[in-house]
Amino acid sequence: MSTSDKYSLETITEVRPWTDSLFSFRTTRDRGYRFVPGQFARLGVRAPDAAASESKDGIVWRAYSIASAAHDEHLEFFSVVVPNGAFTSRLSKLREGDEILVERKSYGFLTTDRFEAGRDLWMLATGTGLAPFLSILHDFDTWEQYENLILVQSVRTQAELAYEDLIRGFEGSEYYGEYAHKLRYARIVTREPVEGAFRDRVTKLLSSGVLEENLGIRLDHDRSRIMLCGNPEMVEDSRKLLTDRGFRLSRRGEPGHLAVENYW
Ligand code: NAP
């Protein structure tokens, strides 16, 4: 792969559409690229016609959480198409074999090393905010470190329940199967009825206690470590709800119970 100090030039190796506006894609990965599961990469696409405010040197950059495992040879990302967005509308047209720029540095603090000694890891995602949790779930340390892993995926429609098969596939997997009993997976589909899925927003399910009751596990200051990722309003509303219940946000050098990442 070609190089510069700031980024490496990679190739798109796979594009997987989930719906008209939701897709995943894989890229090659520079051998020197390092990240901690839960972190995001900065991706660049060449956009010579983009507005100057959007682009630098004819390249538009955006942050994308990494969905693939730290040990994978490729990088995987999960994206929406933002209507008229300079980046995603261009990105969604990219095909296998096209180039993409990946900044050499990885970013973000939605990582389990923000926490001290918890026993239950709660991962609450809306939409493409699922991506960092997929990476975290492919980290063997996570499965070894925690007694219970709770993944909540909230989307509007059933078709947006991306990666459901992969999540269910931990059970019976050659590598993760021995740990899979630790995972509790709750789907929330808010805008149409889906059998076995919740219909209410995660915030309502949290405040009513229904989520805990249904999953058979309680949020607890000593045991629970909670990560929120996705819609900024969901992150803010859930953060408030949880801090009102005494959970503290992790800060640099001061581990707490909560780690959050807004998605746009
Ligand atoms: P979304 O509106 O974020 O909804 C996803 C899920 O989150 C739904 O179940 C929704 O429930 C729930 N939700 C929304 N607000 C919530 C809140 N305050 N508390 C609890 N739950 C909440 O839908 P999306 O399809 O993922 O994204 C919507 C649009 O956001 C996209 O079409 C795109 O334009 C933009 N977006 C931009 C970026 C970016 O990087 N620029 C990334 C992702 C999305 P309800 O059905 O009840 O609302």
PDB file of C-alpha atoms and ligand atoms in Angstrom:
ATOM      1  CA  MET A   1       0.000   0.000   0.000  1.00  0.00           C
ATOM      2  CA  SER A   2       1.106   3.496  -0.687  1.00  0.00           C
ATOM      3  CA  THR A   3       1.998   5.697   2.233  1.00  0.00           C
ATOM      4  CA  SER A   4       2.176   9.213   3.570  1.00  0.00           C
ATOM      5  CA  ASP A   5       2.997  10.345   7.109  1.00  0.00           C
ATOM      6  CA  LYS A   6      -0.634  11.019   7.865  1.00  0.00           C
ATOM      7  CA  TYR A   7      -2.510   8.238   6.133  1.00  0.00           C
ATOM      8  CA  SER A   8      -2.185   5.002   4.227  1.00  0.00           C
ATOM      9  CA  LEU A   9      -3.859   4.340   0.921  1.00  0.00           C
ATOM     10  CA  GLU A  10      -6.100   1.270   1.174  1.00  0.00           C
ATOM     11  CA  THR A  11      -8.443  -0.636  -1.115  1.00  0.00           C
ATOM     12  CA  ILE A  12     -12.127  -1.405  -0.631  1.00  0.00           C
ATOM     13  CA  THR A  13     -12.390  -5.183  -0.690  1.00  0.00           C
ATOM     14  CA  GLU A  14     -16.096  -5.719   0.002  1.00  0.00           C
ATOM     15  CA  VAL A  15     -19.311  -3.690   0.116  1.00  0.00           C
ATOM     16  CA  ARG A  16     -22.405  -5.121   1.767  1.00  0.00           C
ATOM     17  CA  PRO A  17     -25.691  -3.227   1.522  1.00  0.00           C
ATOM     18  CA  TRP A  18     -28.218  -3.831   4.325  1.00  0.00           C
ATOM     19  CA  THR A  19     -30.915  -1.390   3.187  1.00  0.00           C
ATOM     20  CA  ASP A  20     -31.035   1.474   0.667  1.00  0.00           C
ATOM     21  CA  SER A  21     -29.328   3.749   3.178  1.00  0.00           C
ATOM     22  CA  LEU A  22     -27.286   1.364   5.303  1.00  0.00           C
ATOM     23  CA  PHE A  23     -24.189  -0.562   4.263  1.00  0.00           C
ATOM     24  CA  SER A  24     -20.970  -2.100   5.534  1.00  0.00           C
ATOM     25  CA  PHE A  25     -17.642  -2.168   3.779  1.00  0.00           C
ATOM     26  CA  ARG A  26     -14.232  -3.687   4.252  1.00  0.00           C
ATOM     27  CA  THR A  27     -10.854  -2.298   3.379  1.00  0.00           C
ATOM     28  CA  THR A  28      -7.314  -3.569   3.371  1.00  0.00           C
ATOM     29  CA  ARG A  29      -5.411  -2.682   6.537  1.00  0.00           C
ATOM     30  CA  ASP A  30      -1.919  -1.296   6.789  1.00  0.00           C
ATOM     31  CA  ARG A  31       0.267  -3.721   8.717  1.00  0.00           C
ATOM     32  CA  GLY A  32       1.237  -0.929  11.082  1.00  0.00           C
ATOM     33  CA  TYR A  33      -2.348   0.155  11.857  1.00  0.00           C
ATOM     34  CA  ARG A  34      -3.206  -0.296  15.534  1.00  0.00           C
ATOM     35  CA  PHE A  35      -6.432   0.386  17.425  1.00  0.00           C
ATOM     36  CA  VAL A  36      -8.188  -0.607  20.607  1.00  0.00           C
ATOM     37  CA  PRO A  37     -11.639  -2.222  20.070  1.00  0.00           C
ATOM     38  CA  GLY A  38     -14.253   0.549  20.383  1.00  0.00           C
ATOM     39  CA  GLN A  39     -12.068   3.179  18.728  1.00  0.00           C
ATOM     40  CA  PHE A  40     -12.695   4.946  15.445  1.00  0.00           C
ATOM     41  CA  ALA A  41     -10.645   5.561  12.343  1.00  0.00           C
ATOM     42  CA  ARG A  42     -10.607   8.645  10.162  1.00  0.00           C
ATOM     43  CA  LEU A  43     -11.331   7.782   6.558  1.00  0.00           C
ATOM     44  CA  GLY A  44     -10.747  10.001   3.572  1.00  0.00           C
ATOM     45  CA  VAL A  45     -12.182  10.035   0.078  1.00  0.00           C
ATOM     46  CA  ARG A  46     -10.947  12.177  -2.769  1.00  0.00           C
ATOM     47  CA  ALA A  47     -13.534  14.807  -3.582  1.00  0.00           C
ATOM     48  CA  PRO A  48     -11.996  17.457  -5.819  1.00  0.00           C
ATOM     49  CA  ASP A  49     -15.375  19.144  -6.283  1.00  0.00           C
ATOM     50  CA  ALA A  50     -16.288  19.263  -2.568  1.00  0.00           C
ATOM     51  CA  ALA A  51     -16.729  22.650  -0.892  1.00  0.00           C
ATOM     52  CA  ALA A  52     -13.515  24.073   0.569  1.00  0.00           C
ATOM     53  CA  SER A  53     -15.113  23.996   4.020  1.00  0.00           C
ATOM     54  CA  GLU A  54     -15.550  20.234   3.660  1.00  0.00           C
ATOM     55  CA  SER A  55     -12.261  19.248   2.141  1.00  0.00           C
ATOM     56  CA  LYS A  56      -8.572  19.650   2.713  1.00  0.00           C
ATOM     57  CA  ASP A  57      -6.324  19.131  -0.284  1.00  0.00           C
ATOM     58  CA  GLY A  58      -9.349  17.757  -2.170  1.00  0.00           C
ATOM     59  CA  ILE A  59      -9.908  15.030   0.435  1.00  0.00           C
ATOM     60  CA  VAL A  60     -12.975  14.790   2.664  1.00  0.00           C
ATOM     61  CA  TRP A  61     -12.390  13.108   6.038  1.00  0.00           C
ATOM     62  CA  ARG A  62     -14.896  11.480   8.388  1.00  0.00           C
ATOM     63  CA  ALA A  63     -14.706   9.482  11.608  1.00  0.00           C
ATOM     64  CA  TYR A  64     -15.875   5.878  11.428  1.00  0.00           C
ATOM     65  CA  SER A  65     -15.977   3.378  14.279  1.00  0.00           C
ATOM     66  CA  ILE A  66     -14.201   0.170  13.456  1.00  0.00           C
ATOM     67  CA  ALA A  67     -16.498  -2.857  13.465  1.00  0.00           C
ATOM     68  CA  SER A  68     -13.806  -5.468  12.814  1.00  0.00           C
ATOM     69  CA  ALA A  69     -11.627  -7.179  15.382  1.00  0.00           C
ATOM     70  CA  ALA A  70      -8.216  -5.875  16.386  1.00  0.00           C
ATOM     71  CA  HIS A  71      -6.789  -9.185  15.124  1.00  0.00           C
ATOM     72  CA  ASP A  72      -8.468  -9.063  11.686  1.00  0.00           C
ATOM     73  CA  GLU A  73      -6.310  -8.400   8.669  1.00  0.00           C
ATOM     74  CA  HIS A  74      -8.969  -6.123   7.197  1.00  0.00           C
ATOM     75  CA  LEU A  75     -10.890  -3.128   8.589  1.00  0.00           C
ATOM     76  CA  GLU A  76     -14.682  -3.097   8.553  1.00  0.00           C
ATOM     77  CA  PHE A  77     -17.026  -0.122   8.863  1.00  0.00           C
ATOM     78  CA  PHE A  78     -20.800   0.300   9.107  1.00  0.00           C
ATOM     79  CA  SER A  79     -22.338   3.390   7.547  1.00  0.00           C
ATOM     80  CA  VAL A  80     -25.506   5.268   6.678  1.00  0.00           C
ATOM     81  CA  VAL A  81     -25.884   7.318   3.554  1.00  0.00           C
ATOM     82  CA  VAL A  82     -26.507  10.877   4.679  1.00  0.00           C
ATOM     83  CA  PRO A  83     -28.622  12.499   1.926  1.00  0.00           C
ATOM     84  CA  ASN A  84     -26.426  14.996   0.037  1.00  0.00           C
ATOM     85  CA  GLY A  85     -23.560  14.320   2.456  1.00  0.00           C
ATOM     86  CA  ALA A  86     -20.211  15.067   0.794  1.00  0.00           C
ATOM     87  CA  PHE A  87     -18.681  11.990   2.329  1.00  0.00           C
ATOM     88  CA  THR A  88     -21.276   9.237   2.614  1.00  0.00           C
ATOM     89  CA  SER A  89     -22.910   9.880  -0.753  1.00  0.00           C
ATOM     90  CA  ARG A  90     -19.472   9.500  -2.343  1.00  0.00           C
ATOM     91  CA  LEU A  91     -18.585   6.571  -0.120  1.00  0.00           C
ATOM     92  CA  SER A  92     -21.782   4.724  -0.949  1.00  0.00           C
ATOM     93  CA  LYS A  93     -20.776   4.790  -4.624  1.00  0.00           C
ATOM     94  CA  LEU A  94     -17.415   3.198  -3.936  1.00  0.00           C
ATOM     95  CA  ARG A  95     -16.979  -0.343  -5.117  1.00  0.00           C
ATOM     96  CA  GLU A  96     -14.548  -3.201  -4.629  1.00  0.00           C
ATOM     97  CA  GLY A  97     -11.137  -2.182  -5.847  1.00  0.00           C
ATOM     98  CA  ASP A  98     -11.610   1.545  -5.226  1.00  0.00           C
ATOM     99  CA  GLU A  99      -9.188   3.392  -2.986  1.00  0.00           C
ATOM    100  CA  ILE A 100      -9.828   4.850   0.438  1.00  0.00           C
ATOM    101  CA  LEU A 101      -7.498   6.746   2.732  1.00  0.00           C
ATOM    102  CA  VAL A 102      -7.088   5.655   6.347  1.00  0.00           C
ATOM    103  CA  GLU A 103      -5.437   8.012   8.794  1.00  0.00           C
ATOM    104  CA  ARG A 104      -2.620   6.257  10.637  1.00  0.00           C
ATOM    105  CA  LYS A 105      -3.843   7.326  14.049  1.00  0.00           C
ATOM    106  CA  SER A 106      -6.882   5.767  15.746  1.00  0.00           C
ATOM    107  CA  TYR A 107      -9.133   7.748  18.067  1.00  0.00           C
ATOM    108  CA  GLY A 108     -11.703   7.627  20.813  1.00  0.00           C
ATOM    109  CA  PHE A 109     -12.378   6.540  24.356  1.00  0.00           C
ATOM    110  CA  LEU A 110     -15.252   4.087  23.977  1.00  0.00           C
ATOM    111  CA  THR A 111     -12.940   1.340  25.178  1.00  0.00           C
ATOM    112  CA  THR A 112     -13.195  -1.060  28.087  1.00  0.00           C
ATOM    113  CA  ASP A 113      -9.922   0.235  29.537  1.00  0.00           C
ATOM    114  CA  ARG A 114     -11.965   3.261  30.673  1.00  0.00           C
ATOM    115  CA  PHE A 115     -13.422   1.055  33.380  1.00  0.00           C
ATOM    116  CA  GLU A 116     -12.192  -0.605  36.507  1.00  0.00           C
ATOM    117  CA  ALA A 117     -13.186  -4.093  37.550  1.00  0.00           C
ATOM    118  CA  GLY A 118     -16.777  -4.476  36.420  1.00  0.00           C
ATOM    119  CA  ARG A 119     -18.549  -7.786  36.007  1.00  0.00           C
ATOM    120  CA  ASP A 120     -21.325  -6.931  33.550  1.00  0.00           C
ATOM    121  CA  LEU A 121     -20.630  -4.968  30.388  1.00  0.00           C
ATOM    122  CA  TRP A 122     -23.690  -3.199  28.963  1.00  0.00           C
ATOM    123  CA  MET A 123     -23.442  -2.011  25.362  1.00  0.00           C
ATOM    124  CA  LEU A 124     -26.362   0.150  24.244  1.00  0.00           C
ATOM    125  CA  ALA A 125     -26.402   1.049  20.548  1.00  0.00           C
ATOM    126  CA  THR A 126     -28.703   2.778  18.120  1.00  0.00           C
ATOM    127  CA  GLY A 127     -28.250   2.444  14.360  1.00  0.00           C
ATOM    128  CA  THR A 128     -24.648   2.361  13.170  1.00  0.00           C
ATOM    129  CA  GLY A 129     -23.559   2.937  16.772  1.00  0.00           C
ATOM    130  CA  LEU A 130     -23.444  -0.858  16.885  1.00  0.00           C
ATOM    131  CA  ALA A 131     -20.065  -0.884  15.105  1.00  0.00           C
ATOM    132  CA  PRO A 132     -17.689  -0.371  18.056  1.00  0.00           C
ATOM    133  CA  PHE A 133     -19.507  -3.058  20.023  1.00  0.00           C
ATOM    134  CA  LEU A 134     -18.934  -5.576  17.247  1.00  0.00           C
ATOM    135  CA  SER A 135     -15.223  -4.924  17.557  1.00  0.00           C
ATOM    136  CA  ILE A 136     -15.366  -5.161  21.355  1.00  0.00           C
ATOM    137  CA  LEU A 137     -17.301  -8.433  21.084  1.00  0.00           C
ATOM    138  CA  HIS A 138     -14.545  -9.881  18.933  1.00  0.00           C
ATOM    139  CA  ASP A 139     -11.968  -9.175  21.608  1.00  0.00           C
ATOM    140  CA  PHE A 140     -11.344 -12.314  23.677  1.00  0.00           C
ATOM    141  CA  ASP A 141     -10.304 -10.174  26.652  1.00  0.00           C
ATOM    142  CA  THR A 142     -13.860  -8.812  26.850  1.00  0.00           C
ATOM    143  CA  TRP A 143     -15.321 -12.294  27.153  1.00  0.00           C
ATOM    144  CA  GLU A 144     -12.721 -13.320  29.695  1.00  0.00           C
ATOM    145  CA  GLN A 145     -12.929 -10.159  31.760  1.00  0.00           C
ATOM    146  CA  TYR A 146     -16.725  -9.951  32.137  1.00  0.00           C
ATOM    147  CA  GLU A 147     -19.227 -12.441  33.515  1.00  0.00           C
ATOM    148  CA  ASN A 148     -22.054 -11.036  31.426  1.00  0.00           C
ATOM    149  CA  LEU A 149     -22.150  -9.078  28.184  1.00  0.00           C
ATOM    150  CA  ILE A 150     -25.383  -7.277  27.406  1.00  0.00           C
ATOM    151  CA  LEU A 151     -25.870  -5.954  23.891  1.00  0.00           C
ATOM    152  CA  VAL A 152     -28.875  -3.776  23.068  1.00  0.00           C
ATOM    153  CA  GLN A 153     -29.381  -2.843  19.413  1.00  0.00           C
ATOM    154  CA  SER A 154     -32.044  -0.261  18.664  1.00  0.00           C
ATOM    155  CA  VAL A 155     -33.180   0.460  15.110  1.00  0.00           C
ATOM    156  CA  ARG A 156     -36.254   1.839  13.420  1.00  0.00           C
ATOM    157  CA  THR A 157     -37.168  -1.100  11.183  1.00  0.00           C
ATOM    158  CA  GLN A 158     -36.473  -4.811  11.071  1.00  0.00           C
ATOM    159  CA  ALA A 159     -34.382  -4.486   7.917  1.00  0.00           C
ATOM    160  CA  GLU A 160     -31.967  -2.275   9.867  1.00  0.00           C
ATOM    161  CA  LEU A 161     -31.161  -5.064  12.326  1.00  0.00           C
ATOM    162  CA  ALA A 162     -27.775  -5.457  10.668  1.00  0.00           C
ATOM    163  CA  TYR A 163     -25.332  -8.065  11.928  1.00  0.00           C
ATOM    164  CA  GLU A 164     -28.024 -10.004  13.762  1.00  0.00           C
ATOM    165  CA  ASP A 165     -26.725 -13.284  12.324  1.00  0.00           C
ATOM    166  CA  LEU A 166     -23.184 -12.476  13.324  1.00  0.00           C
ATOM    167  CA  ILE A 167     -24.295 -11.645  16.872  1.00  0.00           C
ATOM    168  CA  ARG A 168     -26.325 -14.832  17.150  1.00  0.00           C
ATOM    169  CA  GLY A 169     -23.417 -16.708  15.628  1.00  0.00           C
ATOM    170  CA  PHE A 170     -21.205 -16.277  18.699  1.00  0.00           C
ATOM    171  CA  GLU A 171     -23.138 -19.247  20.015  1.00  0.00           C
ATOM    172  CA  GLY A 172     -21.736 -22.281  18.298  1.00  0.00           C
ATOM    173  CA  SER A 173     -18.691 -20.402  17.030  1.00  0.00           C
ATOM    174  CA  GLU A 174     -15.438 -22.322  17.063  1.00  0.00           C
ATOM    175  CA  TYR A 175     -13.621 -19.461  18.781  1.00  0.00           C
ATOM    176  CA  TYR A 176     -16.237 -17.770  20.963  1.00  0.00           C
ATOM    177  CA  GLY A 177     -18.622 -20.678  21.591  1.00  0.00           C
ATOM    178  CA  GLU A 178     -17.247 -21.517  25.033  1.00  0.00           C
ATOM    179  CA  TYR A 179     -18.059 -17.959  26.197  1.00  0.00           C
ATOM    180  CA  ALA A 180     -21.296 -17.413  24.290  1.00  0.00           C
ATOM    181  CA  HIS A 181     -23.545 -18.154  27.291  1.00  0.00           C
ATOM    182  CA  LYS A 182     -22.319 -14.817  28.705  1.00  0.00           C
ATOM    183  CA  LEU A 183     -24.048 -12.794  25.986  1.00  0.00           C
ATOM    184  CA  ARG A 184     -27.571 -11.385  26.347  1.00  0.00           C
ATOM    185  CA  TYR A 185     -28.829  -9.725  23.198  1.00  0.00           C
ATOM    186  CA  ALA A 186     -31.882  -7.468  23.085  1.00  0.00           C
ATOM    187  CA  ARG A 187     -33.269  -6.066  19.847  1.00  0.00           C
ATOM    188  CA  ILE A 188     -35.372  -2.943  19.790  1.00  0.00           C
ATOM    189  CA  VAL A 189     -37.327  -2.124  16.637  1.00  0.00           C
ATOM    190  CA  THR A 190     -39.207   1.078  17.293  1.00  0.00           C
ATOM    191  CA  ARG A 191     -41.245   1.678  14.158  1.00  0.00           C
ATOM    192  CA  GLU A 192     -42.784  -1.679  13.317  1.00  0.00           C
ATOM    193  CA  PRO A 193     -43.756  -4.763  15.250  1.00  0.00           C
ATOM    194  CA  VAL A 194     -41.160  -7.539  15.247  1.00  0.00           C
ATOM    195  CA  GLU A 195     -41.653 -10.735  17.152  1.00  0.00           C
ATOM    196  CA  GLY A 196     -39.301 -11.086  20.082  1.00  0.00           C
ATOM    197  CA  ALA A 197     -38.061  -7.497  19.809  1.00  0.00           C
ATOM    198  CA  PHE A 198     -38.920  -4.571  22.069  1.00  0.00           C
ATOM    199  CA  ARG A 199     -40.898  -1.725  20.555  1.00  0.00           C
ATOM    200  CA  ASP A 200     -40.154   1.026  23.097  1.00  0.00           C
ATOM    201  CA  ARG A 201     -37.070   3.219  23.060  1.00  0.00           C
ATOM    202  CA  VAL A 202     -34.137   2.069  25.144  1.00  0.00           C
ATOM    203  CA  THR A 203     -34.573   5.080  27.446  1.00  0.00           C
ATOM    204  CA  LYS A 204     -38.135   4.050  28.277  1.00  0.00           C
ATOM    205  CA  LEU A 205     -37.094   0.433  28.743  1.00  0.00           C
ATOM    206  CA  LEU A 206     -34.361   1.560  31.123  1.00  0.00           C
ATOM    207  CA  SER A 207     -36.471   3.941  33.176  1.00  0.00           C
ATOM    208  CA  SER A 208     -39.339   1.463  33.511  1.00  0.00           C
ATOM    209  CA  GLY A 209     -36.994  -1.360  34.527  1.00  0.00           C
ATOM    210  CA  VAL A 210     -38.468  -3.546  31.757  1.00  0.00           C
ATOM    211  CA  LEU A 211     -35.121  -4.107  30.047  1.00  0.00           C
ATOM    212  CA  GLU A 212     -33.437  -5.341  33.217  1.00  0.00           C
ATOM    213  CA  GLU A 213     -36.407  -7.486  34.115  1.00  0.00           C
ATOM    214  CA  ASN A 214     -36.627  -9.015  30.681  1.00  0.00           C
ATOM    215  CA  LEU A 215     -32.900  -9.722  30.432  1.00  0.00           C
ATOM    216  CA  GLY A 216     -32.829 -11.057  33.973  1.00  0.00           C
ATOM    217  CA  ILE A 217     -29.979  -8.808  35.056  1.00  0.00           C
ATOM    218  CA  ARG A 218     -29.917  -5.614  37.110  1.00  0.00           C
ATOM    219  CA  LEU A 219     -27.922  -2.459  36.618  1.00  0.00           C
ATOM    220  CA  ASP A 220     -25.710  -2.216  39.652  1.00  0.00           C
ATOM    221  CA  HIS A 221     -22.974   0.258  40.618  1.00  0.00           C
ATOM    222  CA  ASP A 222     -20.476  -2.401  41.620  1.00  0.00           C
ATOM    223  CA  ARG A 223     -21.081  -4.778  38.731  1.00  0.00           C
ATOM    224  CA  SER A 224     -22.231  -2.767  35.715  1.00  0.00           C
ATOM    225  CA  ARG A 225     -20.058  -0.923  33.236  1.00  0.00           C
ATOM    226  CA  ILE A 226     -22.114   0.768  30.535  1.00  0.00           C
ATOM    227  CA  MET A 227     -21.244   1.964  27.053  1.00  0.00           C
ATOM    228  CA  LEU A 228     -23.561   4.121  24.936  1.00  0.00           C
ATOM    229  CA  CYS A 229     -23.116   4.724  21.239  1.00  0.00           C
ATOM    230  CA  GLY A 230     -25.277   6.165  18.494  1.00  0.00           C
ATOM    231  CA  ASN A 231     -27.891   8.867  18.139  1.00  0.00           C
ATOM    232  CA  PRO A 232     -26.632  11.856  20.192  1.00  0.00           C
ATOM    233  CA  GLU A 233     -30.066  12.341  21.756  1.00  0.00           C
ATOM    234  CA  MET A 234     -30.206   8.719  22.854  1.00  0.00           C
ATOM    235  CA  VAL A 235     -26.692   9.036  24.280  1.00  0.00           C
ATOM    236  CA  GLU A 236     -27.587  12.215  26.138  1.00  0.00           C
ATOM    237  CA  ASP A 237     -30.962  10.978  27.407  1.00  0.00           C
ATOM    238  CA  SER A 238     -29.539   7.637  28.545  1.00  0.00           C
ATOM    239  CA  ARG A 239     -26.514   9.270  30.124  1.00  0.00           C
ATOM    240  CA  LYS A 240     -28.770  11.558  32.135  1.00  0.00           C
ATOM    241  CA  LEU A 241     -31.024   8.738  33.180  1.00  0.00           C
ATOM    242  CA  LEU A 242     -28.072   6.654  34.326  1.00  0.00           C
ATOM    243  CA  THR A 243     -26.211   9.448  36.101  1.00  0.00           C
ATOM    244  CA  ASP A 244     -29.475  10.194  37.944  1.00  0.00           C
ATOM    245  CA  ARG A 245     -29.271   6.595  39.126  1.00  0.00           C
ATOM    246  CA  GLY A 246     -25.771   7.218  40.449  1.00  0.00           C
ATOM    247  CA  PHE A 247     -23.646   5.878  37.586  1.00  0.00           C
ATOM    248  CA  ARG A 248     -20.606   8.072  36.925  1.00  0.00           C
ATOM    249  CA  LEU A 249     -19.058   8.965  33.587  1.00  0.00           C
ATOM    250  CA  SER A 250     -15.484   7.724  33.149  1.00  0.00           C
ATOM    251  CA  ARG A 251     -13.029  10.564  32.825  1.00  0.00           C
ATOM    252  CA  ARG A 252      -9.372  10.660  31.970  1.00  0.00           C
ATOM    253  CA  GLY A 253      -7.535   9.155  34.930  1.00  0.00           C
ATOM    254  CA  GLU A 254     -10.824   8.701  36.796  1.00  0.00           C
ATOM    255  CA  PRO A 255     -12.586   5.470  35.823  1.00  0.00           C
ATOM    256  CA  GLY A 256     -16.349   5.464  36.288  1.00  0.00           C
ATOM    257  CA  HIS A 257     -19.291   3.334  35.172  1.00  0.00           C
ATOM    258  CA  LEU A 258     -20.155   4.964  31.848  1.00  0.00           C
ATOM    259  CA  ALA A 259     -18.408   5.563  28.508  1.00  0.00           C
ATOM    260  CA  VAL A 260     -20.167   7.301  25.637  1.00  0.00           C
ATOM    261  CA  GLU A 261     -19.689   8.117  21.966  1.00  0.00           C
ATOM    262  CA  ASN A 262     -21.930  10.378  19.903  1.00  0.00           C
ATOM    263  CA  TYR A 263     -22.278   9.378  16.303  1.00  0.00           C
ATOM    264  CA  TRP A 264     -22.928  12.551  14.444  1.00  0.00           C
TER     265      TRP A 264
HETATM  266  P1  NAP B   1     -32.118   7.068  14.526  1.00  0.00           P
HETATM  267  O1  NAP B   1     -33.081   8.193  14.448  1.00  0.00           O
HETATM  268  O2  NAP B   1     -30.841   7.334  15.206  1.00  0.00           O
HETATM  269  O3  NAP B   1     -32.854   5.838  15.213  1.00  0.00           O
HETATM  270  C1  NAP B   1     -32.212   4.639  15.569  1.00  0.00           C
HETATM  271  C2  NAP B   1     -32.865   4.140  16.833  1.00  0.00           C
HETATM  272  O4  NAP B   1     -32.578   5.033  17.906  1.00  0.00           O
HETATM  273  C3  NAP B   1     -34.378   4.062  16.701  1.00  0.00           C
HETATM  274  O5  NAP B   1     -34.821   2.900  17.350  1.00  0.00           O
HETATM  275  C4  NAP B   1     -34.813   5.328  17.436  1.00  0.00           C
HETATM  276  O6  NAP B   1     -36.096   5.269  17.966  1.00  0.00           O
HETATM  277  C5  NAP B   1     -33.787   5.395  18.540  1.00  0.00           C
HETATM  278  N1  NAP B   1     -33.676   6.702  19.147  1.00  0.00           N
HETATM  279  C6  NAP B   1     -33.576   7.900  18.527  1.00  0.00           C
HETATM  280  N2  NAP B   1     -33.518   8.887  19.436  1.00  0.00           N
HETATM  281  C7  NAP B   1     -33.581   8.325  20.654  1.00  0.00           C
HETATM  282  C8  NAP B   1     -33.573   8.828  21.986  1.00  0.00           C
HETATM  283  N3  NAP B   1     -33.467  10.135  22.246  1.00  0.00           N
HETATM  284  N4  NAP B   1     -33.665   7.953  23.001  1.00  0.00           N
HETATM  285  C9  NAP B   1     -33.766   6.627  22.766  1.00  0.00           C
HETATM  286  N5  NAP B   1     -33.796   6.078  21.530  1.00  0.00           N
HETATM  287  C10 NAP B   1     -33.690   6.922  20.489  1.00  0.00           C
HETATM  288  O7  NAP B   1     -31.988   6.445  13.120  1.00  0.00           O
HETATM  289  P2  NAP B   1     -30.759   6.098  12.186  1.00  0.00           P
HETATM  290  O8  NAP B   1     -31.388   5.489  10.990  1.00  0.00           O
HETATM  291  O9  NAP B   1     -29.704   5.342  12.918  1.00  0.00           O
HETATM  292  O10 NAP B   1     -30.197   7.538  11.848  1.00  0.00           O
HETATM  293  C11 NAP B   1     -31.086   8.566  11.432  1.00  0.00           C
HETATM  294  C12 NAP B   1     -30.437   9.576  10.614  1.00  0.00           C
HETATM  295  O11 NAP B   1     -29.336  10.154  11.311  1.00  0.00           O
HETATM  296  C13 NAP B   1     -29.815   8.973   9.380  1.00  0.00           C
HETATM  297  O12 NAP B   1     -30.719   8.804   8.335  1.00  0.00           O
HETATM  298  C14 NAP B   1     -28.717   9.977   9.090  1.00  0.00           C
HETATM  299  O13 NAP B   1     -29.167  11.024   8.310  1.00  0.00           O
HETATM  300  C15 NAP B   1     -28.312  10.450  10.449  1.00  0.00           C
HETATM  301  N6  NAP B   1     -27.055   9.774  10.813  1.00  0.00           N
HETATM  302  C16 NAP B   1     -25.911  10.430  10.522  1.00  0.00           C
HETATM  303  C17 NAP B   1     -24.703   9.852  10.794  1.00  0.00           C
HETATM  304  C18 NAP B   1     -23.455  10.590  10.478  1.00  0.00           C
HETATM  305  O14 NAP B   1     -22.385  10.064  10.709  1.00  0.00           O
HETATM  306  N7  NAP B   1     -23.519  11.788   9.957  1.00  0.00           N
HETATM  307  C19 NAP B   1     -24.628   8.585  11.380  1.00  0.00           C
HETATM  308  C20 NAP B   1     -25.820   7.909  11.657  1.00  0.00           C
HETATM  309  C21 NAP B   1     -27.027   8.529  11.371  1.00  0.00           C
HETATM  310  P3  NAP B   1     -37.337   6.087  17.284  1.00  0.00           P
HETATM  311  O15 NAP B   1     -37.762   5.295  16.105  1.00  0.00           O
HETATM  312  O16 NAP B   1     -38.359   6.133  18.386  1.00  0.00           O
HETATM  313  O17 NAP B   1     -36.837   7.463  16.900  1.00  0.00           O
END
